[in-house]
PDB file of C-alpha atoms in Angstrom:
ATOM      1  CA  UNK A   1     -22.908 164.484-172.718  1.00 95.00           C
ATOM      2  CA  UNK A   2     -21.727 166.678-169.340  1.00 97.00           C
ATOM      3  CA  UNK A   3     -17.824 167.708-170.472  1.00 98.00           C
ATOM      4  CA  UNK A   4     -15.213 169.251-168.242  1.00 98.00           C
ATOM      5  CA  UNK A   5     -12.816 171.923-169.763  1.00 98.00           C
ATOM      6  CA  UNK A   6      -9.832 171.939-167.674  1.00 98.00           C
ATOM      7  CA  UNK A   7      -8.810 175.496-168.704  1.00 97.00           C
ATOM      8  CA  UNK A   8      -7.082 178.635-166.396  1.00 96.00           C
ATOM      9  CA  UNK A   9      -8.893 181.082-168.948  1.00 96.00           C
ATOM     10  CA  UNK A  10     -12.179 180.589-169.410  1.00 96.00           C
ATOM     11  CA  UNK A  11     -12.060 183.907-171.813  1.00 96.00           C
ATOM     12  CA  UNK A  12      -9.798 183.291-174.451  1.00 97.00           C
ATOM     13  CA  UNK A  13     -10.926 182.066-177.883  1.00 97.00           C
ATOM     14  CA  UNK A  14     -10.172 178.817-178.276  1.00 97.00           C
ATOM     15  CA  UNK A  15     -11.753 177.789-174.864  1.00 98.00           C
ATOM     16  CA  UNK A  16     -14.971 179.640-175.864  1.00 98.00           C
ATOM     17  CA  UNK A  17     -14.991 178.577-179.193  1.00 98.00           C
ATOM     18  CA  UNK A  18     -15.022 174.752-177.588  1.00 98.00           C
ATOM     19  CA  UNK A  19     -17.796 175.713-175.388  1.00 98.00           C
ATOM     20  CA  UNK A  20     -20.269 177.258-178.280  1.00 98.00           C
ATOM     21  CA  UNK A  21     -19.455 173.901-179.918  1.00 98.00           C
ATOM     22  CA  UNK A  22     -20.067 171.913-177.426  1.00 98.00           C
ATOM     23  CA  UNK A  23     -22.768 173.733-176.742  1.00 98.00           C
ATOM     24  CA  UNK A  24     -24.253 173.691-180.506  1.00 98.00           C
ATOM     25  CA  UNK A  25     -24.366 170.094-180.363  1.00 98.00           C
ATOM     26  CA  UNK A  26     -26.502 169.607-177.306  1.00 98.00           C
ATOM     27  CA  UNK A  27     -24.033 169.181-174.318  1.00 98.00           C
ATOM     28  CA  UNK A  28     -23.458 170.735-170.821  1.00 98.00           C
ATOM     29  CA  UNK A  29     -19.624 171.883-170.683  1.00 98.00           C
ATOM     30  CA  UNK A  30     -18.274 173.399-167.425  1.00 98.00           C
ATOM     31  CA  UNK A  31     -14.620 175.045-167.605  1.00 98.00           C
ATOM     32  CA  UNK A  32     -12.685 175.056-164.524  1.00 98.00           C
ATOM     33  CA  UNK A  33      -9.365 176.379-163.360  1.00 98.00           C
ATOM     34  CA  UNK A  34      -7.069 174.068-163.585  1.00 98.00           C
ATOM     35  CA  UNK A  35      -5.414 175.294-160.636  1.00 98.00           C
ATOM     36  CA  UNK A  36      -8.153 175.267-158.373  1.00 98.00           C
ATOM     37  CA  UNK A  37      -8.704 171.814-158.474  1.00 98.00           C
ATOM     38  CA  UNK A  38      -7.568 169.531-156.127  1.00 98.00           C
ATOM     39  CA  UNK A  39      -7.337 165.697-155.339  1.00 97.00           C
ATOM     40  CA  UNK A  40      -8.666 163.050-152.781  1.00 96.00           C
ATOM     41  CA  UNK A  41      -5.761 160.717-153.256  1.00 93.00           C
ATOM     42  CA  UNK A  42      -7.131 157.612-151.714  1.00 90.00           C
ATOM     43  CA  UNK A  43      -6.749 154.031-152.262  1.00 87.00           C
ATOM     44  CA  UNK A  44      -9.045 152.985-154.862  1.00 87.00           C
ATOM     45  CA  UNK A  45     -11.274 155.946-154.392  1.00 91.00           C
ATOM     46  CA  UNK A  46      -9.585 158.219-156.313  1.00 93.00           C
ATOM     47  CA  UNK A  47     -11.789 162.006-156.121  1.00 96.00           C
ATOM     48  CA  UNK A  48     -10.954 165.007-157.814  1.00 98.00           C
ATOM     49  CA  UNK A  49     -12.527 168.027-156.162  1.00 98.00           C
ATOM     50  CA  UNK A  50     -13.422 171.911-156.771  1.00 97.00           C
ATOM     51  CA  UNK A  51     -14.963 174.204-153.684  1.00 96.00           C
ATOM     52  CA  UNK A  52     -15.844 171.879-151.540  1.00 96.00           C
ATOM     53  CA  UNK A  53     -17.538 169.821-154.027  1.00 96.00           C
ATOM     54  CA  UNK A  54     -16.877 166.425-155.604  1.00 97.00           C
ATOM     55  CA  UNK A  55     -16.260 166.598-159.190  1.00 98.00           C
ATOM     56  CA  UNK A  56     -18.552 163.374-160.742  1.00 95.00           C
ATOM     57  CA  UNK A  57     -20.818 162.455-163.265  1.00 95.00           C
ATOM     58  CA  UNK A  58     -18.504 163.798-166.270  1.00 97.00           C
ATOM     59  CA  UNK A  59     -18.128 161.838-169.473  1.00 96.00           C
ATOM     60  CA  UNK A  60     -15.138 163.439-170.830  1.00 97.00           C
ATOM     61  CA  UNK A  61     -12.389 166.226-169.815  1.00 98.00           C
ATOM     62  CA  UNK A  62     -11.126 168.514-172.492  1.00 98.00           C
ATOM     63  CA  UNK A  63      -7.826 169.257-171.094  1.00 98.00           C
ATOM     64  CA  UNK A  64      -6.378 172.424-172.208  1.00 98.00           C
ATOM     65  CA  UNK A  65      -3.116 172.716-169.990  1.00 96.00           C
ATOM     66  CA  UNK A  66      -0.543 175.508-170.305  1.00 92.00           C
ATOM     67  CA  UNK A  67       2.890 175.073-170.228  1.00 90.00           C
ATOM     68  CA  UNK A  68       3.811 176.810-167.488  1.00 91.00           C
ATOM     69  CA  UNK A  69       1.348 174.714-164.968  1.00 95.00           C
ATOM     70  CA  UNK A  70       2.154 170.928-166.964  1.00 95.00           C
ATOM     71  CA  UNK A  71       3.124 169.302-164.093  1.00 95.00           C
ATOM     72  CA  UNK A  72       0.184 169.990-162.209  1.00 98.00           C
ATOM     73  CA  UNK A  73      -2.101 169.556-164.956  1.00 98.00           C
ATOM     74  CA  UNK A  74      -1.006 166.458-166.030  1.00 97.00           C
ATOM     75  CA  UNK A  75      -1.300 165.514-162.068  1.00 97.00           C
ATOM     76  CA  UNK A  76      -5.611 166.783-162.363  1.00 98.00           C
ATOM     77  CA  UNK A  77      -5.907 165.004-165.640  1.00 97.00           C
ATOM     78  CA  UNK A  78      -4.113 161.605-164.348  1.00 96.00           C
ATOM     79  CA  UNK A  79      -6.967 161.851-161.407  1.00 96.00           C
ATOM     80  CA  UNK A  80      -9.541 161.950-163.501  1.00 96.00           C
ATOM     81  CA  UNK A  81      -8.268 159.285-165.337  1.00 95.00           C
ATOM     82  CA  UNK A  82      -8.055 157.390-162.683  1.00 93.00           C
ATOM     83  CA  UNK A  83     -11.484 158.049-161.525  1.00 94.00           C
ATOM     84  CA  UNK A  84     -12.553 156.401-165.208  1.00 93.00           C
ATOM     85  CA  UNK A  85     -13.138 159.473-167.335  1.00 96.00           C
ATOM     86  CA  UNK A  86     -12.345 159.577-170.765  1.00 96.00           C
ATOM     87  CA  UNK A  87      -9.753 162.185-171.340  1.00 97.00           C
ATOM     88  CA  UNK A  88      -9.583 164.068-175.007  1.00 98.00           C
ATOM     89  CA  UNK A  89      -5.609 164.158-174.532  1.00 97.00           C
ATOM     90  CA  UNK A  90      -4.277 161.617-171.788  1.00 96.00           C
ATOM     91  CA  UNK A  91      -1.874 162.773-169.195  1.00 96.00           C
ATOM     92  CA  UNK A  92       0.806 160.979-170.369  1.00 96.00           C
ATOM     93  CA  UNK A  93       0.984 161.901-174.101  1.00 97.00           C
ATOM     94  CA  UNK A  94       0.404 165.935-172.617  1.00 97.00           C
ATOM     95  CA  UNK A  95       3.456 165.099-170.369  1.00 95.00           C
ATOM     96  CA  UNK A  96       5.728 163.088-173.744  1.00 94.00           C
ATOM     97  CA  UNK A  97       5.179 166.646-175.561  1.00 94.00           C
ATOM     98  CA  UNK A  98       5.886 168.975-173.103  1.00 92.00           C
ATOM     99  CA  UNK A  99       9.132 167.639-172.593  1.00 91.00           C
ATOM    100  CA  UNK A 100      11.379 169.262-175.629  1.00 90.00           C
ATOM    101  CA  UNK A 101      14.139 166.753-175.114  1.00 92.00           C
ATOM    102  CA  UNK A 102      11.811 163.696-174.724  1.00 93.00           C
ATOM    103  CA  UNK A 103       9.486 164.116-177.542  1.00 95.00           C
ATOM    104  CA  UNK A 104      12.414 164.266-180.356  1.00 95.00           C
ATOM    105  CA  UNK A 105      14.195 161.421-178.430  1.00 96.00           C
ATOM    106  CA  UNK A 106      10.528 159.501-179.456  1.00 96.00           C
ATOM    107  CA  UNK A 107      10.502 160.823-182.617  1.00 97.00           C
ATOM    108  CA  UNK A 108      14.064 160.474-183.867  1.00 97.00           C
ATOM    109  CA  UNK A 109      13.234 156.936-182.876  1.00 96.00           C
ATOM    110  CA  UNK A 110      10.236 156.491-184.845  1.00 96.00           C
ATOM    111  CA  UNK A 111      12.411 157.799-187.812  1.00 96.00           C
ATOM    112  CA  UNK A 112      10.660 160.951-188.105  1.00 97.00           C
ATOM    113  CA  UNK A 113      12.488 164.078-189.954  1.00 96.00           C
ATOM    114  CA  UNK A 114      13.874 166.238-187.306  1.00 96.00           C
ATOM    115  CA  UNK A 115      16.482 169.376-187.583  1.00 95.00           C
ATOM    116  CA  UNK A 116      20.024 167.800-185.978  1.00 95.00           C
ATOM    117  CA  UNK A 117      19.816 168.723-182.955  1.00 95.00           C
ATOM    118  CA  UNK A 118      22.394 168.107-179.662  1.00 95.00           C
ATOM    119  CA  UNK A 119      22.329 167.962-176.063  1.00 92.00           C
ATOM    120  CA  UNK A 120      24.553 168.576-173.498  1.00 86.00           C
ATOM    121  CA  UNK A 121      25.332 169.475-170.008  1.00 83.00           C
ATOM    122  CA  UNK A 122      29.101 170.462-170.321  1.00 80.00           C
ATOM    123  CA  UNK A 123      29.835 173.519-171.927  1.00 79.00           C
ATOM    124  CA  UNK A 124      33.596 172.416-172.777  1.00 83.00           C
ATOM    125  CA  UNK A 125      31.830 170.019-175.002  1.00 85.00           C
ATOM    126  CA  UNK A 126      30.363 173.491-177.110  1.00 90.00           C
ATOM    127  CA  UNK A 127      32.795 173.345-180.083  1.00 92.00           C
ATOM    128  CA  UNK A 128      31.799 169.953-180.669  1.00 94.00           C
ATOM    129  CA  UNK A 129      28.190 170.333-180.317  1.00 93.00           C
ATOM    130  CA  UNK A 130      28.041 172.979-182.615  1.00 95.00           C
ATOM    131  CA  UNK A 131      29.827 170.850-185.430  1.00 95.00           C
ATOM    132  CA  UNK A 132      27.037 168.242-184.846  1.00 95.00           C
ATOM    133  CA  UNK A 133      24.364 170.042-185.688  1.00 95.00           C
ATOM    134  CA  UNK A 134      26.727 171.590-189.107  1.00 93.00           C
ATOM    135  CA  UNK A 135      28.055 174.474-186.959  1.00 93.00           C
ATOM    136  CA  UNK A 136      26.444 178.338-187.677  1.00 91.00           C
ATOM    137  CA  UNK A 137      24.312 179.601-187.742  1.00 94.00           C
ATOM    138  CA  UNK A 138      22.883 177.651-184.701  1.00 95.00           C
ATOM    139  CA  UNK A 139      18.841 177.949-182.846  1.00 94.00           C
ATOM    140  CA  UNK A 140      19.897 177.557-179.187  1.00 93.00           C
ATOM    141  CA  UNK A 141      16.162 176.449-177.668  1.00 88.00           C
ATOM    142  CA  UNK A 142      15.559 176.137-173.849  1.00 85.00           C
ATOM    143  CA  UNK A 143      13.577 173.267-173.114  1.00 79.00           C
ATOM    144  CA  UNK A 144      10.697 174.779-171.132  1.00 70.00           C
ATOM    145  CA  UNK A 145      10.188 177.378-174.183  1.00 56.00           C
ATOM    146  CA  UNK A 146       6.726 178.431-175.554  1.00 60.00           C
ATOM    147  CA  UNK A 147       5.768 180.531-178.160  1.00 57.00           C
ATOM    148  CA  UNK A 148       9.180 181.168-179.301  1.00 56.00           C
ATOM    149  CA  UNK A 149      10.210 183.156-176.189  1.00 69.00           C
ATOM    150  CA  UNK A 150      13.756 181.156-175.475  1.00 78.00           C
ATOM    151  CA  UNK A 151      14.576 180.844-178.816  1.00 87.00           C
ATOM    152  CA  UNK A 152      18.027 182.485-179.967  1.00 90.00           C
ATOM    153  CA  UNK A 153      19.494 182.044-183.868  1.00 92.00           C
ATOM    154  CA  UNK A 154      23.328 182.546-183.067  1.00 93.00           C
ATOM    155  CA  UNK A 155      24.526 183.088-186.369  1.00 93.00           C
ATOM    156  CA  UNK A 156      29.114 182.983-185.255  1.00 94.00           C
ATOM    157  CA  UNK A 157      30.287 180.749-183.204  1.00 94.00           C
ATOM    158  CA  UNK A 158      31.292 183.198-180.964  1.00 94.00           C
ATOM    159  CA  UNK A 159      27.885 184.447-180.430  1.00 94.00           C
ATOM    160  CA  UNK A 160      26.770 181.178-180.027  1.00 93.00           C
ATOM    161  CA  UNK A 161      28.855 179.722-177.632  1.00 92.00           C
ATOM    162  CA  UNK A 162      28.478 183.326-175.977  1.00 92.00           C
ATOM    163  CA  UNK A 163      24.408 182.569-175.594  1.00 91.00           C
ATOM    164  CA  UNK A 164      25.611 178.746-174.428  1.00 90.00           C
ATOM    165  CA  UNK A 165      27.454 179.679-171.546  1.00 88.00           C
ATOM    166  CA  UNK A 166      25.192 182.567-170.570  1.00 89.00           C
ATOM    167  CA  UNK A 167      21.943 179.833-170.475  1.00 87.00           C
ATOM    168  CA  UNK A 168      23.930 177.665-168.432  1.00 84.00           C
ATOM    169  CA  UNK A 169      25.466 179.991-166.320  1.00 85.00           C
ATOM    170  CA  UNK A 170      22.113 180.557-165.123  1.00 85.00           C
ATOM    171  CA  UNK A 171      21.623 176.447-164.422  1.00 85.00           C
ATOM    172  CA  UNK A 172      19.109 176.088-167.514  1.00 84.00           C
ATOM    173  CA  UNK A 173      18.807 173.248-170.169  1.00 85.00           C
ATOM    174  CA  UNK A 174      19.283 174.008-173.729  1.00 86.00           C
ATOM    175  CA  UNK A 175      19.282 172.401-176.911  1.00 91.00           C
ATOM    176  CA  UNK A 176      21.109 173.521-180.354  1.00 94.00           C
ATOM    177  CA  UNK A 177      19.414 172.390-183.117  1.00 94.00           C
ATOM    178  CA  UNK A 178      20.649 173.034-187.099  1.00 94.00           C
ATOM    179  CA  UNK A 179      19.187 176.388-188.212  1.00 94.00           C
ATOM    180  CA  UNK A 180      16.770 175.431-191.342  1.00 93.00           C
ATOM    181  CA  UNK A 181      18.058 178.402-193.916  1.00 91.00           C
ATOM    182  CA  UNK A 182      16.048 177.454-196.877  1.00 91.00           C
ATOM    183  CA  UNK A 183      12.623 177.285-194.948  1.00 89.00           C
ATOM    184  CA  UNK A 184      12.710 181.103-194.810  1.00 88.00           C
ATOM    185  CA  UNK A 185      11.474 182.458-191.464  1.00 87.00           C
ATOM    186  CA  UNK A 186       8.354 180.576-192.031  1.00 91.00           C
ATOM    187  CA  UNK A 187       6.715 177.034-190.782  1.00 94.00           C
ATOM    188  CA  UNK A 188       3.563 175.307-191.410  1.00 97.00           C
ATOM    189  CA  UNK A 189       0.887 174.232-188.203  1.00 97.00           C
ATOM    190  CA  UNK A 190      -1.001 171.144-189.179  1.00 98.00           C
ATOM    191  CA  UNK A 191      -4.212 170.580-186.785  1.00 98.00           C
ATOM    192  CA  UNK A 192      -4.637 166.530-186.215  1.00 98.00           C
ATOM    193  CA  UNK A 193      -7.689 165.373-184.854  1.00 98.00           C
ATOM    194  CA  UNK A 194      -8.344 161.798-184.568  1.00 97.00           C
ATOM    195  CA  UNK A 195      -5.612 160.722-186.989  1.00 97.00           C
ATOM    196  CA  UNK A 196      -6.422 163.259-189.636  1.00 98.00           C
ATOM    197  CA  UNK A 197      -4.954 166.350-190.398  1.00 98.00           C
ATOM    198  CA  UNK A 198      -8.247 168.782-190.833  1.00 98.00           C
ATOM    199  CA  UNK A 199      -6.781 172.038-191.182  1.00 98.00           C
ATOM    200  CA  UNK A 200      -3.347 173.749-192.040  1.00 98.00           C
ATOM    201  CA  UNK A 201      -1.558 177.164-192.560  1.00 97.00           C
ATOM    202  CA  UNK A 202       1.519 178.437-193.137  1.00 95.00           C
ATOM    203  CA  UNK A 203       3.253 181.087-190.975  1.00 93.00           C
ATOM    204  CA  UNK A 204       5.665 183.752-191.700  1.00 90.00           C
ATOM    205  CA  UNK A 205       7.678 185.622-189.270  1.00 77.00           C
ATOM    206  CA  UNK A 206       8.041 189.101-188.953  1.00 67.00           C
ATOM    207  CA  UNK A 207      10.489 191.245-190.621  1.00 65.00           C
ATOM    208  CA  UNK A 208      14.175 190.610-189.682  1.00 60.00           C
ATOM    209  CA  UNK A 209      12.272 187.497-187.019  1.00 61.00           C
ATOM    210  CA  UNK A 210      13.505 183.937-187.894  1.00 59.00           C
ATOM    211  CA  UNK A 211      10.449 183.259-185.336  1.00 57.00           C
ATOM    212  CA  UNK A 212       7.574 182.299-187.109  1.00 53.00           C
ATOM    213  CA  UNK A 213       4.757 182.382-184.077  1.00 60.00           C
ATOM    214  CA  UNK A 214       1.559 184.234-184.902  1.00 57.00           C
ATOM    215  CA  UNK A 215       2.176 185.589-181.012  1.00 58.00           C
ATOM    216  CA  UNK A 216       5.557 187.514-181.836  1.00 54.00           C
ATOM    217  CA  UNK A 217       4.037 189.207-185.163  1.00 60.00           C
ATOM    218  CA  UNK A 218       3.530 186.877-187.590  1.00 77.00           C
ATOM    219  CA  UNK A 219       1.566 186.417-190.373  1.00 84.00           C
ATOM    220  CA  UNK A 220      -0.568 182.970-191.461  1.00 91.00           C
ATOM    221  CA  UNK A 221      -1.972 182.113-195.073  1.00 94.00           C
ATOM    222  CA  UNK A 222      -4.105 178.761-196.029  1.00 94.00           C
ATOM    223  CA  UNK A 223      -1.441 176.110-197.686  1.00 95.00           C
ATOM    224  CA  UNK A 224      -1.480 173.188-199.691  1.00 96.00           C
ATOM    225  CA  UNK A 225       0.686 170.205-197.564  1.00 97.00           C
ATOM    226  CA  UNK A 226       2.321 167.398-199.714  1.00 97.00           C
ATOM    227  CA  UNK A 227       0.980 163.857-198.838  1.00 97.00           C
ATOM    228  CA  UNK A 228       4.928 163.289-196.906  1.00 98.00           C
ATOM    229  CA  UNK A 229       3.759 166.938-194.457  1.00 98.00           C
ATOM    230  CA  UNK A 230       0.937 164.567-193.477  1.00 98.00           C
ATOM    231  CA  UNK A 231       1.877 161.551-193.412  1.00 98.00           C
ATOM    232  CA  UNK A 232       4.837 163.217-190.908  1.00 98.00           C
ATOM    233  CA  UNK A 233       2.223 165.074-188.724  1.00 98.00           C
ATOM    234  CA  UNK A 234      -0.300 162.050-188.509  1.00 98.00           C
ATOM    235  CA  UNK A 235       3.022 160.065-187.374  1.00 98.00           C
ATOM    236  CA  UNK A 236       4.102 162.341-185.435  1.00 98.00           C
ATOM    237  CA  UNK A 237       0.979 162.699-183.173  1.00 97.00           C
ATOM    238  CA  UNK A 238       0.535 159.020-182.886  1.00 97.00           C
ATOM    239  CA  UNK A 239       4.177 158.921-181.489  1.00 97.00           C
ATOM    240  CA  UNK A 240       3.130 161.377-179.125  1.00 96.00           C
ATOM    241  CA  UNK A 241       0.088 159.313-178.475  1.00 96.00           C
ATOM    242  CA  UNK A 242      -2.020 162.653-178.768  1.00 97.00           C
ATOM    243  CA  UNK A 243      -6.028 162.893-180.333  1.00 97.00           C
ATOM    244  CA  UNK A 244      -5.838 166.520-180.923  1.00 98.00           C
ATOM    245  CA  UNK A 245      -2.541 168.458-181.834  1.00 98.00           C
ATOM    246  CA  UNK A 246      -0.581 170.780-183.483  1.00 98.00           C
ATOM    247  CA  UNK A 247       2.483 169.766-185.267  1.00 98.00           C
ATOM    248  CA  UNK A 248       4.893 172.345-186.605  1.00 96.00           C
ATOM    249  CA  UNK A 249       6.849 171.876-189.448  1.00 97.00           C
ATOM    250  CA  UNK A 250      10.062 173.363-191.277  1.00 96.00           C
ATOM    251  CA  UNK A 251      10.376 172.437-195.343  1.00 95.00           C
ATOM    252  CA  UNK A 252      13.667 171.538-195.517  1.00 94.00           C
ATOM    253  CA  UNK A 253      16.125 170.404-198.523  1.00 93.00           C
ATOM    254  CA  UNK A 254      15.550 167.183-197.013  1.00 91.00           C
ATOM    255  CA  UNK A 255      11.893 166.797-196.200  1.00 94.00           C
ATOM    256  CA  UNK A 256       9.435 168.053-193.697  1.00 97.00           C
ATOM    257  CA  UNK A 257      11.282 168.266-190.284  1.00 97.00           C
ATOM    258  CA  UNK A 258       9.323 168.527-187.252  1.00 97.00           C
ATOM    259  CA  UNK A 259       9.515 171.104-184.904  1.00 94.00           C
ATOM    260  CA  UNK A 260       7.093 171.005-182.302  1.00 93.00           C
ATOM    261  CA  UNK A 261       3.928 168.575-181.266  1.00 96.00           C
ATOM    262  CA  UNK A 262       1.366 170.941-179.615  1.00 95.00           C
ATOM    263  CA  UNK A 263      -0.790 169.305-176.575  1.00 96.00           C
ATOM    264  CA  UNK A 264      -3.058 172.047-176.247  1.00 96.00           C
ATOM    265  CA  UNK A 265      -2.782 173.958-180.178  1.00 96.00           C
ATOM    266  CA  UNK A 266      -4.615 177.660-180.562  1.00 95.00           C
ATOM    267  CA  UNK A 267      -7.906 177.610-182.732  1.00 97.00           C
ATOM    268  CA  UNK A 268      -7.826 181.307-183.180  1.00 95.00           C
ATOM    269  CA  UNK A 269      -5.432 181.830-186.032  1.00 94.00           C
ATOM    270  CA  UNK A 270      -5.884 178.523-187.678  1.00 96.00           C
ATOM    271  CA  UNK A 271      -9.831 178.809-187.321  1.00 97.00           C
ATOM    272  CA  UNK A 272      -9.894 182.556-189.101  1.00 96.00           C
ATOM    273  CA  UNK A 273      -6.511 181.379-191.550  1.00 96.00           C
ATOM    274  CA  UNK A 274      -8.722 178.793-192.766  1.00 97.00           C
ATOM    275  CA  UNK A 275     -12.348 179.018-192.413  1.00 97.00           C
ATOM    276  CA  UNK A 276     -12.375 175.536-190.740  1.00 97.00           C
ATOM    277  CA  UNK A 277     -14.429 174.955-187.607  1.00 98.00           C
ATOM    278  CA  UNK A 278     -11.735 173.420-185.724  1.00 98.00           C
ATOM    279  CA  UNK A 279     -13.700 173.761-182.559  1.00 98.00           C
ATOM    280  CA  UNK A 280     -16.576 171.451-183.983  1.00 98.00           C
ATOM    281  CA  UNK A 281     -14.217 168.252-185.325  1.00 98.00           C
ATOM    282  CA  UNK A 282     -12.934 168.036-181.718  1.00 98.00           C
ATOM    283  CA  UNK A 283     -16.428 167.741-180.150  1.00 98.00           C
ATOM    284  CA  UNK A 284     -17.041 165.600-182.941  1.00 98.00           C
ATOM    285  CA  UNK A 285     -14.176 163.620-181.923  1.00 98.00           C
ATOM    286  CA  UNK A 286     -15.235 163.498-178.775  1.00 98.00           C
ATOM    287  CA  UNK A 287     -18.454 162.186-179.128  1.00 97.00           C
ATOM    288  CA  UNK A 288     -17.606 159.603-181.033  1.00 96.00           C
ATOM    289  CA  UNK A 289     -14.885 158.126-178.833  1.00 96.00           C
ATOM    290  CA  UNK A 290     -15.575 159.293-175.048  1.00 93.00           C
ATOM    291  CA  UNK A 291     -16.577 156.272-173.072  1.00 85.00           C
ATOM    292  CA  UNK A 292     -15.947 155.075-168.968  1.00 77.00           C
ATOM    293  CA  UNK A 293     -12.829 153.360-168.860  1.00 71.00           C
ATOM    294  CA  UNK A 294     -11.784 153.902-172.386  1.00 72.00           C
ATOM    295  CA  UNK A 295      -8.483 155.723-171.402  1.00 71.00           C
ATOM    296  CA  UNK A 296      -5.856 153.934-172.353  1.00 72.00           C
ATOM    297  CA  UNK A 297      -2.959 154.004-169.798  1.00 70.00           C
ATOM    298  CA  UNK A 298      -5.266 154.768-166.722  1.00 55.00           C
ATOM    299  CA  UNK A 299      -3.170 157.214-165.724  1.00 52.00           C
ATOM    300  CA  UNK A 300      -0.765 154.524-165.023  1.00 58.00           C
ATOM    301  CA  UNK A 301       2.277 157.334-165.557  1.00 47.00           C
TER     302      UNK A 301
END
């Protein structure tokens, strides 16, 4: 198979860990910057393009799109989609988990567990968000967040509406969410491919760090996940509509509650936490299930 790795960082490990995979198993792989792609939009000739050359003949794209460039990697991926290549994640399921706010809206309607969480725009409506979501200690989350930079635990309400104010003072989005005591600074990644969770590990934050992401000092460890930590990550990716993902999860008093759905997850610490090749069941994956046209929404939006 010829695969495209939409990817700004051709260097780091999980991109080259794909490519010796892909490469293992007999396929050509190219990885291209995102970024310096660009599209022929055209009525019903739709061409994505990179240097001055037309970018064809691909049977898959691996998209691996950071957070900070999702709008205009969901844009490159919806091309190729509708040029009629199989994409591993489609546009639309990258763009459902990117946005905070709009994948627990999906998943509090599929009845998924969830910390209580509240929106709003008005901060005179503070003292009555904070009693939805139990009052403090509060996690006040901006929405365009990544590896837990944005994250605040306000642990008085003074603090907390203190942090409130300040966030939208400066004209960004927030959400407060119920702050998950009993799960003790750590969470658990689950890695689904293809409707199966095939690898997991638990992460512990740092001293005195409520964070739990391996990128702020963390630590990770191999777990054992009940058949309800599945089930809720398998459902939780299909809600998203994702093939490959990471779902993070708090244990709570009242059952695995989802924290995250991960469009583009790390291999590194999961890969060396676990001994799994991660990088291999994705190629596998893909394989098995990239055909011309398969894509299901066509990049319809």
């Amino acid at each position: 198979m010829r695969l495209l790795m939409l990817a700004r960082n051709a260097s780091l490990y999980s991109h080259r860990r794909l490519v010796e995979a892909a490469e293992a198993r007999g396929h050509e792989i190219d990885v291209l910057d995102t970024l310096r792609i660009y599209m022929n939009i055209t009525s019903l000739r739709p061409e994505a393009r990179h240097n001055g050359r037309s970018l064809e003949g691909y049977d898959a794209v691996i998209p691996r799109i950071g957070a900070s460039i999702t709008s205009y990697g969901t844009a490159v991926v919806r091309q190729f989609e509708m040029m009629g290549v199989w994409s591993l994640n489609e546009s639309v399921a990258i763009g459902r988990s990117r946005d905070k706010l709009r994948s627990l809206q999906l998943l509090s309607r599929a009845g998924i567990g969830l910390p209580v969480t509240a929106f709003a725009h008005e901060t005179r409506m503070t003292d009555d968000v904070l009693d939805i979501v139990g009052g403090e200690p509060v996690v006040i989350k901006l929405l365009e967040g990544t590896q837990g930079v944005g994250v605040v635990l306000a642990e008085t309400r003074r603090s907390a509406k203190s942090v409130i104010e300040a966030f939208r003072g400066a004209k960004v989005d927030i959400l407060v969410q119920e702050f998950i005591k009993e799960a003790g600074g750590s969470d658990i990644r689950m890695i689904v491919v293809g409707g199966k969770v095939i690898a997991a590990m638990k992460r512990q934050g740092g001293e005195g760090d409520f964070r739990s992401n391996l990128h702020r000092g963390g630590s990770a460890a191999k777990v054992r996940i009940t058949p309800e930590e599945r089930s809720t990550a398998l459902r939780a990716a299909k809600v998203m509509g994702l093939n490959v993902a990471g779902v993070d999860i708090l244990r709570s008093n009242h059952g695995p509650v989802v924290m995250e759905v991960n469009s583009s997850p790390g291999l590194e610490g999961i890969e060396e936490t676990t001994g799994f090749d991660v990088a291999d069941a994705i190629i596998d994956f893909v394989e098995k299930n990239a055909s011309p046209g398969k894509t299901k929404t066509k990049g319809k939006g």
